Coordinates of N, CA and C in Angstrom, one line a residue:
Chain Q
K99 N 128.1 93.9 138.8 CA 128.0 92.4 138.5 C 129.4 92.0 138.1
A100 N 129.9 90.9 138.7 CA 131.2 90.4 138.4 C 131.2 89.9 136.9
G101 N 132.4 90.0 136.3 CA 132.5 89.5 134.9 C 132.9 88.1 134.9
V102 N 133.2 87.6 133.7 CA 133.6 86.2 133.5 C 135.0 86.0 134.2
T103 N 135.1 85.0 134.9 CA 136.4 84.7 135.6 C 136.9 83.3 135.1
Q104 N 138.2 83.3 134.9 CA 138.8 82.1 134.5 C 140.0 81.7 135.4
T105 N 140.1 80.5 135.7 CA 141.2 80.0 136.5 C 141.8 78.7 136.0
P106 N 143.1 78.5 136.1 CA 144.1 79.5 136.5 C 144.4 80.5 135.4
R107 N 145.1 81.6 135.7 CA 145.4 82.5 134.6 C 146.6 82.1 133.8
Y108 N 147.5 81.4 134.4 CA 148.7 80.9 133.7 C 149.0 79.4 134.1
L109 N 149.5 78.7 133.2 CA 149.7 77.3 133.4 C 150.8 76.8 132.6
I110 N 151.7 76.0 133.2 CA 152.8 75.4 132.4 C 152.7 73.9 132.6
K111 N 152.7 73.2 131.5 CA 152.5 71.7 131.5 C 153.6 71.1 130.5
T112 N 153.8 69.8 130.6 CA 154.7 69.2 129.7 C 153.9 68.3 128.7
R113 N 154.5 68.0 127.6 CA 153.8 67.1 126.6 C 153.3 65.8 127.2
G114 N 152.2 65.4 126.9 CA 151.6 64.2 127.3 C 150.7 64.3 128.6
Q115 N 150.9 65.4 129.3 CA 150.0 65.7 130.5 C 148.6 66.1 130.0
Q116 N 147.7 66.2 131.0 CA 146.4 66.7 130.7 C 146.2 68.0 131.6
V117 N 145.2 68.8 131.2 CA 145.0 70.0 131.9 C 143.5 70.3 131.9
T118 N 143.1 70.9 133.0 CA 141.7 71.3 133.2 C 141.6 72.8 133.5
L119 N 140.8 73.5 132.7 CA 140.7 74.9 132.8 C 139.2 75.2 133.3
S120 N 139.1 76.2 134.1 CA 137.7 76.5 134.6 C 137.3 77.9 134.2
C121 N 135.9 78.0 134.1 CA 135.3 79.3 133.7 C 134.0 79.5 134.5
S122 N 133.9 80.6 135.1 CA 132.7 81.0 135.8 C 132.0 82.1 135.0
P123 N 130.8 81.9 134.5 CA 130.2 83.0 133.7 C 129.6 84.1 134.5
I124 N 129.2 85.1 133.9 CA 128.5 86.2 134.5 C 127.2 85.6 135.2
S125 N 126.9 86.1 136.4 CA 125.7 85.6 137.0 C 124.5 85.7 136.2
G126 N 123.8 84.6 136.0 CA 122.6 84.6 135.2 C 122.8 84.2 133.8
H127 N 124.0 84.2 133.3 CA 124.3 83.7 132.0 C 124.3 82.2 131.9
R128 N 123.7 81.7 130.9 CA 123.5 80.2 130.8 C 124.4 79.6 129.7
S129 N 124.9 80.4 128.8 CA 125.7 79.9 127.7 C 127.2 80.2 127.9
V130 N 128.0 79.2 127.8 CA 129.4 79.4 127.9 C 130.1 78.8 126.6
S131 N 130.9 79.6 126.0 CA 131.7 79.2 124.8 C 133.2 79.3 125.1
W132 N 133.9 78.4 124.5 CA 135.4 78.4 124.6 C 136.1 78.7 123.3
Y133 N 137.2 79.4 123.3 CA 137.9 79.8 122.1 C 139.4 79.5 122.4
Q134 N 140.1 79.2 121.4 CA 141.6 79.1 121.5 C 142.2 80.2 120.7
Q135 N 143.1 80.9 121.3 CA 143.8 82.0 120.5 C 145.3 81.8 120.4
T136 N 145.8 81.7 119.2 CA 147.2 81.5 118.9 C 147.6 82.5 117.9
P137 N 148.9 82.8 117.9 CA 149.4 83.8 116.9 C 149.2 83.3 115.5
G138 N 149.3 82.0 115.3 CA 149.3 81.5 113.9 C 147.8 81.3 113.4
Q139 N 147.0 80.8 114.3 CA 145.6 80.5 113.8 C 144.6 81.5 114.3
G140 N 145.0 82.5 115.1 CA 144.0 83.5 115.6 C 143.1 82.9 116.6
L141 N 141.8 83.4 116.5 CA 140.8 83.0 117.5 C 140.0 81.9 116.8
Q142 N 139.9 80.7 117.5 CA 139.1 79.6 116.9 C 138.2 79.1 118.0
F143 N 137.0 78.8 117.5 CA 135.9 78.3 118.4 C 136.1 76.9 118.7
L144 N 136.0 76.6 120.0 CA 136.2 75.2 120.5 C 134.8 74.5 120.7
F145 N 134.0 75.0 121.6 CA 132.7 74.5 121.8 C 131.8 75.4 122.6
E146 N 130.5 75.2 122.7 CA 129.6 76.0 123.5 C 128.7 75.1 124.3
Y147 N 128.5 75.5 125.5 CA 127.6 74.7 126.4 C 126.4 75.6 126.8
F148 N 125.3 75.0 126.9 CA 124.1 75.7 127.3 C 123.3 74.7 128.1
S149 N 122.9 75.0 129.3 CA 122.1 74.1 130.2 C 122.8 72.8 130.3
E150 N 124.0 72.7 130.5 CA 124.8 71.5 130.7 C 125.0 70.6 129.5
T151 N 124.6 71.1 128.3 CA 124.6 70.4 127.1 C 125.5 71.1 126.1
Q152 N 126.3 70.3 125.4 CA 127.2 70.9 124.3 C 126.3 71.1 123.1
R153 N 126.2 72.4 122.7 CA 125.3 72.7 121.6 C 126.0 72.8 120.3
N154 N 127.3 73.1 120.3 CA 128.0 73.3 119.1 C 129.5 73.0 119.3
K155 N 130.2 72.5 118.3 CA 131.6 72.1 118.5 C 132.4 72.6 117.3
G156 N 133.6 73.1 117.6 CA 134.5 73.5 116.5 C 135.3 72.3 116.0
N157 N 136.2 72.6 115.1 CA 137.0 71.6 114.5 C 138.3 71.3 115.2
F158 N 138.1 70.7 116.4 CA 139.3 70.3 117.2 C 139.2 68.8 117.5
P159 N 140.4 68.2 117.7 CA 140.4 66.8 118.0 C 139.7 66.4 119.3
G160 N 139.4 65.1 119.5 CA 138.7 64.7 120.6 C 139.5 64.9 121.9
R161 N 140.7 65.2 121.9 CA 141.5 65.5 123.1 C 141.0 66.7 123.8
F162 N 140.2 67.5 123.1 CA 139.6 68.7 123.7 C 138.2 68.4 124.1
S163 N 137.9 68.5 125.3 CA 136.5 68.2 125.8 C 136.1 69.3 126.8
G164 N 134.8 69.3 127.1 CA 134.4 70.2 128.1 C 133.1 69.7 128.8
R165 N 132.7 70.5 129.8 CA 131.4 70.2 130.4 C 130.9 71.4 131.1
Q166 N 129.7 71.4 131.4 CA 129.1 72.5 132.1 C 128.3 72.0 133.3
F167 N 128.3 72.7 134.4 CA 127.6 72.2 135.6 C 126.3 72.9 135.8
S168 N 125.5 72.5 136.7 CA 124.2 73.1 136.9 C 124.2 74.6 137.3
N169 N 125.3 75.0 137.8 CA 125.4 76.5 138.1 C 126.0 77.3 136.9
S170 N 126.1 76.7 135.8 CA 126.6 77.2 134.5 C 128.1 77.3 134.5
R171 N 128.8 77.1 135.5 CA 130.3 77.0 135.5 C 130.7 75.9 134.5
S172 N 131.8 76.2 133.8 CA 132.2 75.3 132.8 C 133.7 74.9 133.0
E173 N 134.0 73.8 132.5 CA 135.4 73.3 132.5 C 135.8 72.8 131.1
M174 N 137.0 73.0 130.7 CA 137.5 72.4 129.5 C 138.7 71.6 129.9
N175 N 138.9 70.4 129.2 CA 140.0 69.5 129.5 C 140.7 69.3 128.2
V176 N 142.0 69.3 128.3 CA 142.8 68.9 127.1 C 143.7 67.7 127.6
S177 N 143.6 66.6 127.0 CA 144.4 65.4 127.3 C 145.5 65.3 126.4
T178 N 146.5 64.5 126.8 CA 147.7 64.2 126.0 C 148.2 65.5 125.3
L179 N 148.6 66.4 126.1 CA 149.0 67.8 125.6 C 150.1 67.7 124.5
E180 N 150.0 68.5 123.5 CA 151.0 68.7 122.5 C 151.5 70.1 122.5
L181 N 152.7 70.3 121.9 CA 153.3 71.6 121.9 C 152.4 72.6 121.3
G182 N 151.7 72.2 120.3 CA 150.8 73.1 119.6 C 149.6 73.5 120.3
D183 N 149.4 72.9 121.5 CA 148.2 73.3 122.3 C 148.6 74.6 123.1
S184 N 149.8 75.1 123.1 CA 150.2 76.3 123.8 C 149.3 77.4 123.2
A185 N 148.6 78.1 124.0 CA 147.7 79.1 123.5 C 147.1 79.9 124.7
L186 N 146.3 80.9 124.3 CA 145.5 81.6 125.3 C 144.1 81.0 125.1
Y187 N 143.5 80.5 126.2 CA 142.1 79.9 126.1 C 141.2 80.8 126.7
L188 N 140.2 81.3 125.9 CA 139.2 82.3 126.3 C 137.9 81.6 126.5
C189 N 137.2 82.0 127.5 CA 135.9 81.6 127.8 C 135.0 82.9 127.6
A190 N 133.8 82.6 127.1 CA 132.8 83.7 126.9 C 131.5 83.3 127.4
S191 N 130.7 84.2 128.0 CA 129.4 83.8 128.4 C 128.4 84.7 127.8
S192 N 127.2 84.2 127.6 CA 126.1 85.0 127.1 C 124.8 84.6 127.8
L193 N 123.8 85.5 127.7 CA 122.6 85.4 128.6 C 121.8 84.1 128.2
E194 N 121.5 84.0 126.9 CA 120.7 82.9 126.5 C 121.4 82.2 125.4
Q195 N 120.8 81.1 125.0 CA 121.4 80.4 123.9 C 121.0 81.0 122.6
G196 N 121.5 82.2 122.4 CA 121.1 83.0 121.3 C 122.0 82.9 120.1
G197 N 123.0 82.0 120.2 CA 123.9 81.8 119.1 C 124.8 83.0 118.9
G198 N 125.3 83.1 117.7 CA 126.4 84.0 117.4 C 125.9 85.5 117.4
K199 N 124.6 85.7 117.3 CA 124.1 87.1 117.3 C 124.1 87.7 118.7
E200 N 124.2 86.8 119.7 CA 124.1 87.2 121.1 C 125.5 87.8 121.4
T201 N 125.5 88.9 122.2 CA 126.7 89.5 122.7 C 127.4 88.5 123.6
Q202 N 128.6 88.2 123.4 CA 129.4 87.3 124.3 C 130.3 88.1 125.1
Y203 N 130.5 87.8 126.4 CA 131.3 88.6 127.3 C 132.5 87.6 127.6
F204 N 133.7 88.1 127.4 CA 134.9 87.3 127.5 C 135.6 87.5 128.8
G205 N 136.2 86.4 129.3 CA 137.0 86.4 130.5 C 138.4 86.8 130.0
P206 N 139.4 86.9 131.0 CA 140.7 87.3 130.7 C 141.6 86.2 130.1
G207 N 141.1 85.0 130.1 CA 141.8 83.9 129.5 C 142.8 83.2 130.4
T208 N 143.1 82.0 130.0 CA 144.1 81.1 130.7 C 145.2 80.9 129.7
R209 N 146.4 81.4 130.0 CA 147.5 81.2 129.1 C 148.2 79.9 129.4
L210 N 148.2 78.9 128.5 CA 148.8 77.6 128.7 C 150.0 77.5 127.9
L211 N 151.1 77.1 128.5 CA 152.4 76.8 127.8 C 152.7 75.3 128.0
V212 N 152.9 74.7 126.9 CA 153.2 73.3 126.9 C 154.7 73.1 126.5
L213 N 155.5 72.5 127.4 CA 156.9 72.3 127.1 C 157.3 70.9 126.8
Chain L
G156 N 132.7 79.0 102.7 CA 132.2 79.2 104.0 C 132.3 80.7 104.4
D157 N 131.9 81.0 105.6 CA 132.0 82.3 106.1 C 133.4 82.7 106.6
S158 N 133.8 83.9 106.4 CA 135.1 84.4 106.8 C 135.1 85.9 107.0
V159 N 136.1 86.4 107.7 CA 136.3 87.8 108.0 C 137.7 88.1 107.6
T160 N 137.9 89.2 106.9 CA 139.2 89.6 106.5 C 139.5 91.1 107.0
Q161 N 140.6 91.2 107.7 CA 140.9 92.6 108.2 C 142.2 93.0 107.6
M162 N 142.4 94.4 107.6 CA 143.6 94.9 107.1 C 144.8 94.5 108.0
E163 N 145.9 94.3 107.4 CA 147.1 93.8 108.1 C 147.6 94.9 109.0
G164 N 148.1 94.6 110.2 CA 148.7 95.5 111.1 C 150.2 95.4 111.1
P165 N 150.9 96.0 111.9 CA 150.3 97.0 112.9 C 150.0 98.3 112.2
V166 N 149.1 99.0 112.8 CA 148.8 100.4 112.4 C 149.3 101.3 113.5
T167 N 150.1 102.3 113.1 CA 150.7 103.2 114.0 C 150.2 104.6 113.6
L168 N 149.6 105.3 114.6 CA 149.1 106.6 114.3 C 149.6 107.6 115.5
S169 N 149.5 108.8 115.2 CA 149.7 109.9 116.2 C 148.4 110.2 116.9
E170 N 148.6 110.6 118.2 CA 147.3 111.0 118.9 C 146.6 112.0 118.1
E171 N 145.2 111.9 118.2 CA 144.3 112.8 117.6 C 144.1 112.5 116.1
A172 N 144.8 111.6 115.5 CA 144.7 111.2 114.1 C 143.3 110.5 113.9
F173 N 142.9 110.4 112.6 CA 141.7 109.7 112.2 C 142.1 108.3 112.0
L174 N 141.2 107.4 112.5 CA 141.5 106.0 112.4 C 140.4 105.3 111.5
T175 N 140.9 104.4 110.6 CA 140.1 103.5 109.8 C 140.8 102.1 109.9
I176 N 140.0 101.1 110.3 CA 140.5 99.7 110.2 C 139.5 99.0 109.3
N177 N 140.0 98.5 108.2 CA 139.1 97.9 107.2 C 138.7 96.5 107.6
C178 N 137.5 96.1 107.3 CA 137.0 94.8 107.6 C 136.0 94.4 106.5
T179 N 136.2 93.3 105.8 CA 135.3 92.8 104.9 C 134.9 91.4 105.3
Y180 N 133.8 90.9 104.9 CA 133.3 89.6 105.3 C 132.7 88.8 104.1
T181 N 132.7 87.5 104.2 CA 132.0 86.6 103.3 C 131.0 85.9 104.2
A182 N 129.8 85.9 103.8 CA 128.7 85.3 104.6 C 127.7 84.6 103.7
T183 N 127.3 83.4 104.2 CA 126.3 82.7 103.4 C 124.9 83.1 103.8
G184 N 124.7 83.8 104.9 CA 123.4 84.3 105.3 C 123.5 85.7 105.7
Y185 N 122.8 86.1 106.8 CA 122.7 87.4 107.3 C 123.1 87.5 108.7
P186 N 124.4 87.7 108.9 CA 125.0 87.6 110.3 C 124.9 89.0 111.0
S187 N 125.1 88.9 112.3 CA 125.4 90.2 113.0 C 126.9 90.4 112.8
L188 N 127.4 91.6 112.9 CA 128.8 92.0 112.8 C 129.2 92.7 114.1
F189 N 130.5 92.4 114.5 CA 131.0 92.9 115.7 C 132.4 93.4 115.6
W190 N 132.7 94.4 116.4 CA 134.1 94.7 116.7 C 134.4 94.5 118.1
Y191 N 135.5 93.7 118.4 CA 136.0 93.4 119.7 C 137.4 94.0 119.8
V192 N 137.7 94.4 121.1 CA 139.0 95.0 121.3 C 139.7 94.2 122.4
Q193 N 141.0 94.0 122.3 CA 141.8 93.2 123.3 C 142.9 94.1 123.7
Y194 N 142.9 94.5 125.0 CA 144.0 95.2 125.5 C 145.1 94.2 126.0
P195 N 146.3 94.7 126.2 CA 147.4 93.8 126.5 C 147.1 93.0 127.8
G196 N 147.3 91.7 127.7 CA 147.1 90.8 128.9 C 145.6 90.6 129.3
E197 N 144.7 91.0 128.5 CA 143.3 90.9 128.8 C 142.5 90.1 127.8
G198 N 141.3 89.7 128.1 CA 140.4 89.1 127.2 C 139.8 90.1 126.2
L199 N 138.8 89.6 125.4 CA 138.2 90.5 124.5 C 137.0 91.2 125.1
Q200 N 136.9 92.5 124.7 CA 135.7 93.3 125.1 C 134.9 93.6 123.8
L201 N 133.6 93.5 123.9 CA 132.8 94.0 122.8 C 132.9 95.5 122.7
L202 N 133.3 96.0 121.5 CA 133.3 97.4 121.3 C 132.0 98.0 120.7
L203 N 131.5 97.3 119.7 CA 130.3 97.7 119.1 C 129.7 96.5 118.2
K204 N 128.4 96.6 117.9 CA 127.9 95.6 117.0 C 126.8 96.2 116.1
A205 N 126.5 95.5 115.1 CA 125.4 95.9 114.2 C 124.7 94.6 113.7
T206 N 123.4 94.6 113.8 CA 122.7 93.3 113.6 C 122.1 93.2 112.2
K207 N 122.0 94.3 111.4 CA 121.4 94.2 110.1 C 122.0 95.2 109.2
A208 N 121.8 95.1 107.9 CA 122.3 96.0 106.9 C 121.9 97.4 107.2
D209 N 122.9 98.3 107.0 CA 122.7 99.8 107.2 C 122.7 100.2 108.7
D210 N 122.7 99.2 109.6 CA 122.9 99.6 111.0 C 124.2 100.2 111.3
K211 N 124.3 101.2 112.2 CA 125.5 101.7 112.6 C 125.7 101.4 114.1
G212 N 126.8 100.8 114.4 CA 127.2 100.5 115.8 C 128.2 101.6 116.2
S213 N 128.0 102.0 117.5 CA 128.9 103.1 118.0 C 129.2 102.9 119.5
N214 N 130.4 103.3 119.9 CA 130.7 103.2 121.3 C 132.1 103.9 121.5
K215 N 132.2 104.7 122.5 CA 133.5 105.3 122.9 C 134.1 106.1 121.8
G216 N 133.3 106.7 120.9 CA 133.8 107.4 119.7 C 134.1 106.6 118.5
F217 N 134.0 105.3 118.6 CA 134.2 104.4 117.5 C 132.9 104.2 116.8
E218 N 132.9 104.0 115.5 CA 131.7 103.7 114.7 C 132.0 102.7 113.6
A219 N 131.0 102.0 113.2 CA 131.1 101.1 112.1 C 129.7 100.9 111.5
T220 N 129.6 100.9 110.2 CA 128.3 100.7 109.5 C 128.3 99.4 108.7
Y221 N 127.3 98.6 108.9 CA 127.1 97.3 108.3 C 126.7 97.6 106.8
R222 N 127.6 97.4 105.9 CA 127.4 97.6 104.5 C 127.2 96.3 103.7
K223 N 126.0 96.0 103.4 CA 125.8 94.7 102.7 C 126.2 94.7 101.3
E224 N 126.1 95.9 100.6 CA 126.5 96.0 99.2 C 128.0 95.8 99.0
T225 N 128.8 96.2 100.0 CA 130.2 96.1 99.9 C 130.8 95.0 100.8
T226 N 129.9 94.3 101.5 CA 130.2 93.3 102.5 C 131.3 93.9 103.4
S227 N 131.1 95.0 104.0 CA 132.2 95.7 104.8 C 131.6 96.1 106.1
F228 N 132.5 96.3 107.1 CA 132.1 96.8 108.4 C 133.4 97.5 109.0
H229 N 133.8 98.6 108.3 CA 135.0 99.3 108.7 C 134.9 100.0 110.0
L230 N 135.9 100.0 110.8 CA 135.9 100.7 112.1 C 136.5 102.0 111.9
E231 N 135.9 103.1 112.5 CA 136.4 104.4 112.3 C 136.4 105.1 113.7
K232 N 137.3 106.1 113.9 CA 137.3 107.0 115.0 C 137.9 108.3 114.6
G233 N 137.3 109.4 115.0 CA 137.7 110.7 114.5 C 139.0 111.1 115.1
S234 N 139.3 110.8 116.4 CA 140.5 111.3 117.0 C 140.9 110.3 118.1
V235 N 142.0 109.6 117.7 CA 142.4 108.5 118.6 C 143.3 109.0 119.8
Q236 N 143.3 108.2 120.8 CA 144.0 108.5 122.0 C 145.0 107.3 122.3
V237 N 146.0 107.7 123.1 CA 147.0 106.6 123.4 C 146.3 105.4 124.0
S238 N 145.3 105.7 124.8 CA 144.6 104.6 125.5 C 143.8 103.7 124.5
D239 N 143.7 104.0 123.2 CA 143.1 103.2 122.2 C 144.1 102.1 121.7
S240 N 145.3 102.1 122.1 CA 146.3 101.2 121.6 C 145.8 99.8 122.1
A241 N 145.6 98.9 121.2 CA 145.1 97.5 121.5 C 145.1 96.7 120.2
V242 N 144.6 95.5 120.3 CA 144.3 94.7 119.1 C 142.8 94.7 118.8
Y243 N 142.4 95.0 117.6 CA 141.0 95.1 117.3 C 140.6 93.9 116.4
F244 N 139.5 93.2 116.7 CA 139.0 92.1 115.9 C 137.6 92.4 115.4
C245 N 137.5 92.1 114.1 CA 136.2 92.2 113.4 C 135.7 90.7 113.5
A246 N 134.4 90.6 113.6 CA 133.8 89.2 113.7 C 132.4 89.2 113.2
L247 N 131.9 88.0 112.9 CA 130.5 87.8 112.5 C 129.9 86.6 113.3
G248 N 128.6 86.6 113.4 CA 127.9 85.5 114.1 C 126.5 85.4 113.6
Y249 N 125.9 84.2 113.7 CA 124.6 83.9 113.4 C 123.8 83.5 114.6
S250 N 122.5 83.7 114.6 CA 121.7 83.2 115.7 C 121.5 81.7 115.7
S251 N 121.7 81.1 114.5 CA 121.6 79.7 114.4 C 122.8 78.9 114.8
A252 N 123.9 79.6 115.1 CA 125.1 78.9 115.4 C 125.8 79.6 116.6
S253 N 126.4 78.8 117.4 CA 127.0 79.4 118.7 C 128.2 80.2 118.4
K254 N 129.0 79.8 117.4 CA 130.3 80.4 117.3 C 130.3 81.7 116.6
I255 N 131.3 82.5 117.0 CA 131.6 83.8 116.3 C 132.9 83.5 115.5
I256 N 132.9 84.0 114.3 CA 134.0 83.9 113.4 C 134.8 85.2 113.4
F257 N 136.0 85.1 113.8 CA 136.9 86.3 114.0 C 137.8 86.5 112.8
G258 N 138.1 87.8 112.6 CA 139.2 88.1 111.7 C 140.5 87.9 112.4
S259 N 141.6 88.2 111.8 CA 142.9 87.9 112.3 C 143.4 88.9 113.3
G260 N 142.7 90.0 113.4 CA 143.1 91.1 114.4 C 144.0 92.1 113.7
T261 N 143.9 93.4 114.2 CA 144.7 94.4 113.7 C 145.3 95.1 115.0
R262 N 146.6 95.1 115.1 CA 147.2 95.8 116.2 C 147.3 97.3 115.9
L263 N 146.8 98.1 116.9 CA 146.9 99.6 116.7 C 147.8 100.1 117.8
S264 N 148.7 101.0 117.4 CA 149.6 101.7 118.4 C 149.4 103.2 118.1
I265 N 149.2 103.9 119.2 CA 149.0 105.3 119.1 C 150.2 106.0 119.8
R266 N 150.9 106.9 119.1 CA 152.0 107.7 119.6 C 151.5 108.9 120.3
P267 N 152.1 109.3 121.4 CA 151.7 110.5 122.1 C 152.1 111.7 121.2

């Protein structure tokens, strides 16, 4: 079974631009969560989608948004990019909407550099 | 609020040495506890988990026991290999919430 895939793997943008990242969960998984990883803040939860609905959201500004499609694929969008948005963005999928007790399977991440 | 504290890294050991990476947590409820590992250039992989007090998670020679009395979930391995070099994250999660709370990570380097 294929794992979680994320595209693109690397991205360079300039301040003020917007970016869209994509995540395809493991086949059959219905929950997709997004995390931001930076050296300073570590791993921080962005949001989780289940059955095309956002179920939980972390403490990030409204510039960060996401959506989930009927095939469980998910996208996250960051508008008006800032230098501090440079990070590794990780997507994780799990089978059910079982919350944090459920094992989450992570993709390789998208490394975003904002210049 | 809930939090996870890990020992500062980097940790450098010789091959076949015994490994302990300390992890303590603060929790308002009864979470599951996890250890994830991140190899260079890759995402996180679940290493092991424990869902209730006194449970022991184990995988690939690594073990950790959920200790409610000391709020700890220390990772141990009897004999490390060069291939164990990675960053290790301790984490907790609840069934009522989607997010996992991660520790800051501990970088482990194993010398041949």
